[in-house]
Short mmCIF file of C-alpha atoms in Angstrom, two decimals:
data_model
loop_
_atom_site.label_atom_id
_atom_site.label_comp_id
_atom_site.label_asym_id
_atom_site.label_seq_id
_atom_site.Cartn_x
_atom_site.Cartn_y
_atom_site.Cartn_z
CA UNK A 1 -7.69 -4.88 0.01
CA UNK A 2 -3.70 -5.36 -0.75
CA UNK A 3 -4.64 -3.02 -4.28
CA UNK A 4 -6.50 -0.78 -2.10
CA UNK A 5 -4.51 0.46 0.80
CA UNK A 6 -0.63 0.73 -1.66
CA UNK A 7 -3.20 3.10 -3.55
CA UNK A 8 -3.77 5.56 -1.25
CA UNK A 9 -2.82 8.98 -2.30
CA UNK A 10 -1.06 10.10 0.61
CA UNK A 11 0.83 12.61 -1.38
CA UNK A 12 -1.76 13.54 -3.29
CA UNK A 13 0.36 13.01 -5.89
CA UNK A 14 -3.65 12.44 -8.71
CA UNK A 15 -3.22 8.43 -8.53
CA UNK A 16 -6.44 7.57 -7.30
CA UNK A 17 -7.95 8.04 -10.05
CA UNK A 18 -5.45 6.53 -12.46
CA UNK A 19 -5.31 3.50 -9.52
CA UNK A 20 -9.42 3.33 -10.13
CA UNK A 21 -9.39 3.03 -13.86
CA UNK A 22 -6.53 0.91 -14.75
CA UNK A 23 -8.35 -1.06 -11.16
CA UNK A 24 -11.62 -1.13 -13.63
CA UNK A 25 -9.41 -2.58 -17.12
CA UNK A 26 -7.46 -5.49 -14.85
CA UNK A 27 -8.71 -5.44 -11.33
CA UNK A 28 -6.77 -8.92 -10.78
CA UNK A 29 -3.19 -6.94 -11.89
CA UNK A 30 -1.39 -7.72 -8.26
CA UNK A 31 -2.47 -11.69 -8.33
CA UNK A 32 -1.61 -11.24 -11.16
CA UNK A 33 2.18 -10.00 -10.77
CA UNK A 34 1.68 -12.64 -7.54
CA UNK A 35 1.52 -15.81 -9.62
CA UNK A 36 4.01 -14.31 -12.05
CA UNK A 37 6.84 -13.51 -9.46
CA UNK A 38 5.95 -17.29 -7.35
CA UNK A 39 5.85 -19.38 -11.41
CA UNK A 40 9.77 -17.30 -11.78
CA UNK A 41 11.43 -16.59 -9.05
CA UNK A 42 14.46 -18.82 -9.93
CA UNK A 43 16.74 -15.80 -11.05
CA UNK A 44 16.10 -12.78 -10.73
CA UNK A 45 16.78 -9.66 -11.78
CA UNK A 46 16.01 -6.54 -10.43
CA UNK A 47 16.38 -2.99 -12.01
CA UNK A 48 15.88 0.26 -9.73
CA UNK A 49 17.10 3.78 -9.34
CA UNK A 50 15.31 6.52 -10.42
CA UNK A 51 17.48 10.13 -11.20
CA UNK A 52 16.11 13.88 -9.72
CA UNK A 53 16.39 16.49 -11.78
CA UNK A 54 18.41 18.60 -11.59
CA UNK A 55 21.61 16.79 -9.79
CA UNK A 56 20.01 13.59 -10.99
CA UNK A 57 21.00 11.91 -7.86
CA UNK A 58 18.68 8.41 -7.27
CA UNK A 59 15.80 9.27 -4.80
CA UNK A 60 14.95 7.21 -1.54
CA UNK A 61 11.44 5.34 -3.77
CA UNK A 62 12.71 1.84 -5.52
CA UNK A 63 15.66 0.64 -3.32
CA UNK A 64 14.26 -0.36 -0.74
CA UNK A 65 10.90 -2.25 -2.17
CA UNK A 66 14.19 -3.43 -4.27
CA UNK A 67 15.75 -4.91 -1.33
CA UNK A 68 12.19 -6.33 -0.40
CA UNK A 69 11.48 -8.50 -3.15
CA UNK A 70 15.24 -9.72 -3.13
CA UNK A 71 14.60 -10.80 0.80
CA UNK A 72 11.67 -12.52 -0.71
CA UNK A 73 13.47 -14.43 -3.20
CA UNK A 74 15.94 -15.13 -1.30
CA UNK A 75 13.50 -16.49 1.24
CA UNK A 76 12.16 -19.00 -1.29
CA UNK A 77 15.13 -20.49 -2.93
CA UNK A 78 15.67 -18.54 -5.71
CA UNK A 79 19.54 -15.31 -6.82
CA UNK A 80 18.64 -12.34 -6.94
CA UNK A 81 21.11 -10.07 -8.96
CA UNK A 82 20.47 -5.22 -9.88
CA UNK A 83 21.35 -3.16 -11.45
CA UNK A 84 21.06 0.12 -10.97
CA UNK A 85 23.09 3.41 -10.05
CA UNK A 86 25.93 3.42 -8.68
CA UNK A 87 24.68 5.61 -5.35
CA UNK A 88 22.25 2.54 -4.49
CA UNK A 89 24.36 0.30 -4.39
CA UNK A 90 27.08 1.62 -2.11
CA UNK A 91 23.58 2.35 -0.14
CA UNK A 92 22.15 -0.91 -0.05
CA UNK A 93 25.55 -2.46 0.06
CA UNK A 94 25.39 -3.20 3.55
CA UNK A 95 22.02 -5.87 2.69
CA UNK A 96 24.57 -8.19 1.05
CA UNK A 97 22.89 -8.23 -2.49
CA UNK A 98 24.48 -8.94 -5.10
CA UNK A 99 24.81 -6.33 -9.04
CA UNK A 100 25.78 -6.64 -12.26
CA UNK A 101 26.93 -3.40 -14.53
CA UNK A 102 25.94 -5.61 -17.43
CA UNK A 103 22.86 -8.79 -17.32
CA UNK A 104 22.50 -11.15 -20.16
CA UNK A 105 18.89 -10.04 -20.18
CA UNK A 106 18.18 -13.89 -21.53
CA UNK A 107 20.06 -16.21 -18.61
CA UNK A 108 17.07 -14.47 -15.57
CA UNK A 109 13.81 -16.25 -15.63
CA UNK A 110 12.21 -13.07 -14.60
CA UNK A 111 12.91 -9.25 -14.80
CA UNK A 112 11.45 -6.30 -12.30
CA UNK A 113 12.15 -3.51 -12.44
CA UNK A 114 11.04 -0.63 -9.75
CA UNK A 115 10.15 2.97 -10.33
CA UNK A 116 13.05 3.09 -12.86
CA UNK A 117 12.99 6.16 -15.62
CA UNK A 118 11.03 4.16 -19.11
CA UNK A 119 11.22 6.95 -21.74
CA UNK A 120 8.65 9.30 -23.32
CA UNK A 121 6.80 8.37 -26.09
CA UNK A 122 9.47 11.30 -27.49
CA UNK A 123 12.97 9.22 -26.20
CA UNK A 124 13.36 10.87 -23.75
CA UNK A 125 13.00 10.43 -19.94
CA UNK A 126 11.27 13.31 -17.16
CA UNK A 127 10.43 13.64 -13.79
CA UNK A 128 6.97 13.92 -12.51
CA UNK A 129 7.51 17.50 -13.04
CA UNK A 130 8.26 17.36 -16.54
CA UNK A 131 12.13 18.04 -15.90
CA UNK A 132 14.49 15.97 -18.06
CA UNK A 133 16.55 12.86 -16.37
CA UNK A 134 20.00 12.84 -18.30
CA UNK A 135 21.55 10.31 -17.14
CA UNK A 136 21.93 6.79 -17.75
CA UNK A 137 18.75 5.25 -18.02
CA UNK A 138 18.50 1.07 -17.50
CA UNK A 139 14.49 1.05 -19.51
CA UNK A 140 15.90 -1.29 -22.27
CA UNK A 141 16.99 -3.91 -19.94
CA UNK A 142 13.26 -4.36 -20.04
CA UNK A 143 13.02 -4.01 -23.65
CA UNK A 144 15.41 -7.12 -24.14
CA UNK A 145 13.54 -8.90 -22.25
CA UNK A 146 9.70 -8.92 -23.86
CA UNK A 147 12.25 -9.39 -27.38
CA UNK A 148 13.72 -12.43 -25.87
CA UNK A 149 10.74 -13.93 -23.92
CA UNK A 150 12.11 -13.85 -19.97
CA UNK A 151 8.51 -12.67 -18.37
CA UNK A 152 8.71 -8.37 -16.60
CA UNK A 153 6.92 -6.37 -13.71
CA UNK A 154 6.94 -3.15 -13.52
CA UNK A 155 5.75 -1.07 -10.31
CA UNK A 156 5.64 2.59 -10.09
CA UNK A 157 3.72 5.31 -9.45
CA UNK A 158 3.61 8.21 -11.71
CA UNK A 159 4.08 7.09 -15.08
CA UNK A 160 6.70 7.86 -15.92
CA UNK A 161 8.34 4.84 -14.95
CA UNK A 162 9.21 1.42 -17.08
CA UNK A 163 6.12 -1.42 -17.28
CA UNK A 164 3.62 2.32 -17.52
CA UNK A 165 3.35 2.06 -21.02
CA UNK A 166 0.80 -0.54 -20.28
CA UNK A 167 -1.65 2.66 -19.12
CA UNK A 168 -0.40 5.49 -20.93
CA UNK A 169 -3.55 6.73 -22.00
CA UNK A 170 -5.15 6.27 -17.71
CA UNK A 171 -1.55 8.19 -17.13
CA UNK A 172 -2.05 11.10 -20.35
CA UNK A 173 -6.12 11.89 -18.68
CA UNK A 174 -4.80 11.15 -15.16
CA UNK A 175 -1.55 12.97 -14.88
CA UNK A 176 -0.29 16.87 -15.01
CA UNK A 177 2.36 16.56 -18.59
CA UNK A 178 1.12 13.20 -18.70
CA UNK A 179 1.22 13.24 -22.47
CA UNK A 180 4.96 14.88 -22.16
CA UNK A 181 6.49 12.44 -19.08
CA UNK A 182 4.04 8.67 -19.81
CA UNK A 183 6.70 5.75 -20.08
CA UNK A 184 5.93 3.75 -23.45
CA UNK A 185 7.51 0.81 -22.05
CA UNK A 186 5.10 -1.43 -21.03
CA UNK A 187 5.67 -4.75 -19.44
CA UNK A 188 3.98 -7.76 -19.13
CA UNK A 189 2.37 -7.50 -15.49
CA UNK A 190 2.05 -4.19 -13.74
CA UNK A 191 1.85 -2.95 -10.22
CA UNK A 192 0.28 0.96 -9.66
CA UNK A 193 1.07 2.26 -6.32
CA UNK A 194 0.67 5.43 -4.79
CA UNK A 195 4.29 4.91 -3.44
CA UNK A 196 6.37 2.44 -5.88
CA UNK A 197 7.69 1.21 -2.27
CA UNK A 198 4.36 0.32 -1.19
CA UNK A 199 3.84 -1.78 -4.48
CA UNK A 200 6.70 -3.62 -4.20
CA UNK A 201 5.62 -4.19 -0.62
CA UNK A 202 2.41 -4.88 -1.67
CA UNK A 203 3.52 -7.86 -4.58
CA UNK A 204 5.18 -9.47 -1.49
CA UNK A 205 2.29 -9.24 1.18
CA UNK A 206 -0.48 -10.78 -2.01
CA UNK A 207 2.12 -13.59 -2.65
CA UNK A 208 3.45 -14.21 1.15
CA UNK A 209 -0.80 -14.69 0.86
CA UNK A 210 -1.30 -16.89 -2.15
CA UNK A 211 2.65 -18.92 -0.89
CA UNK A 212 0.19 -19.28 2.25
CA UNK A 213 3.96 -18.58 3.90
CA UNK A 214 5.48 -14.89 4.96
CA UNK A 215 7.62 -14.21 2.95
CA UNK A 216 9.23 -10.45 4.50
CA UNK A 217 9.29 -11.30 8.21
CA UNK A 218 10.35 -8.26 10.44
CA UNK A 219 11.32 -5.52 8.13
CA UNK A 220 12.01 -2.71 9.45
CA UNK A 221 11.07 0.49 7.22
CA UNK A 222 11.99 3.42 9.38
CA UNK A 223 15.72 1.60 9.82
CA UNK A 224 16.27 0.69 6.35
CA UNK A 225 15.28 4.51 4.91
CA UNK A 226 17.73 5.99 6.94
CA UNK A 227 20.44 3.79 6.30
CA UNK A 228 20.29 4.55 2.70
CA UNK A 229 19.23 9.10 3.05
CA UNK A 230 22.19 9.06 5.25
CA UNK A 231 24.40 7.08 2.58
CA UNK A 232 23.31 9.59 0.33
CA UNK A 233 19.72 8.79 -1.39
CA UNK A 234 17.36 11.85 -1.37
CA UNK A 235 13.71 12.37 -1.72
CA UNK A 236 12.07 12.58 -4.52
CA UNK A 237 10.23 14.99 -4.07
CA UNK A 238 11.84 16.87 -1.45
CA UNK A 239 14.98 16.89 -3.38
CA UNK A 240 17.43 17.01 -0.42
CA UNK A 241 18.75 14.13 1.60
CA UNK A 242 15.73 13.51 4.41
CA UNK A 243 15.25 11.13 5.40
CA UNK A 244 11.95 9.96 4.19
CA UNK A 245 10.06 8.68 0.64
CA UNK A 246 8.13 10.93 -1.86
CA UNK A 247 7.70 13.43 1.00
CA UNK A 248 5.43 11.81 3.11
CA UNK A 249 7.01 11.46 6.53
CA UNK A 250 8.65 7.82 7.66
CA UNK A 251 5.60 7.68 9.73
CA UNK A 252 3.34 6.91 7.11
CA UNK A 253 5.52 4.48 5.31
CA UNK A 254 5.38 3.04 9.03
CA UNK A 255 1.63 2.28 9.01
CA UNK A 256 1.52 0.74 5.61
CA UNK A 257 3.74 -1.36 5.41
CA UNK A 258 1.85 -2.32 9.15
CA UNK A 259 -0.96 -2.67 8.17
CA UNK A 260 0.29 -4.67 5.20
CA UNK A 261 2.36 -7.27 7.69
CA UNK A 262 -1.78 -7.20 9.43
CA UNK A 263 -4.00 -8.64 6.41
CA UNK A 264 -0.77 -11.05 5.66
CA UNK A 265 -0.67 -12.44 9.38
CA UNK A 266 -4.79 -12.57 9.38
CA UNK A 267 -5.03 -13.95 5.79
CA UNK A 268 -2.58 -16.62 7.00
CA UNK A 269 -4.80 -17.79 9.70
CA UNK A 270 -7.35 -18.90 7.95
CA UNK A 271 -5.58 -20.75 5.66
CA UNK A 272 -3.60 -22.86 8.34
#
């Protein structure tokens, strides 16, 4: 149910067909990702930030999901560091997170990429509309983690993010400009969602259910998105400094979070 919910294609971006094909191929992707998360939360590196052409300023999709995952890790007793862009650091600084610029990847127990560019087949990086991204990218961290055997989880929504290399053929099939923009960077586990923040929330929700303990109580989506927008992050679809994510209004994001909360609470009642 959670996997269906986080893939609700409110923005009509064509993710539904991609999701259905991916689910047929890997029906347990959310469970598998939650298990990896719960088995490896001791020291986590989260990579986030997606520059939007032409300004190359990072968007509002990714940082809230990163914050949710970080708080869940802290609740579990683990430690989190975040690799991202300066404007994202500034936007998230008030939430008490730790940032890193040159991480020693081998020192982490888990690396998670949340809405961050993954190189395409030609070695370049592209937006959903096929525009080239000409700013520093961090997918090399994912490649290094896989090289040294550190578990990795990718979270994305369009096919051009780190981790989507696992389903590049499906991205080419379903996503406009897929052949050009599809990432070739794979992760051990991949969470597909209609909005990457929702994928991160879905991972926390699934982990909460499997652990039997709520890992993200009191999440305030509206306040968080408004705060990071005010501090300079932009809506990646509208390309403006607007308190929304992927062109979808805050009321929809609030509703998705509320439904996830209901699913978690109902499941935990059964467990109790």
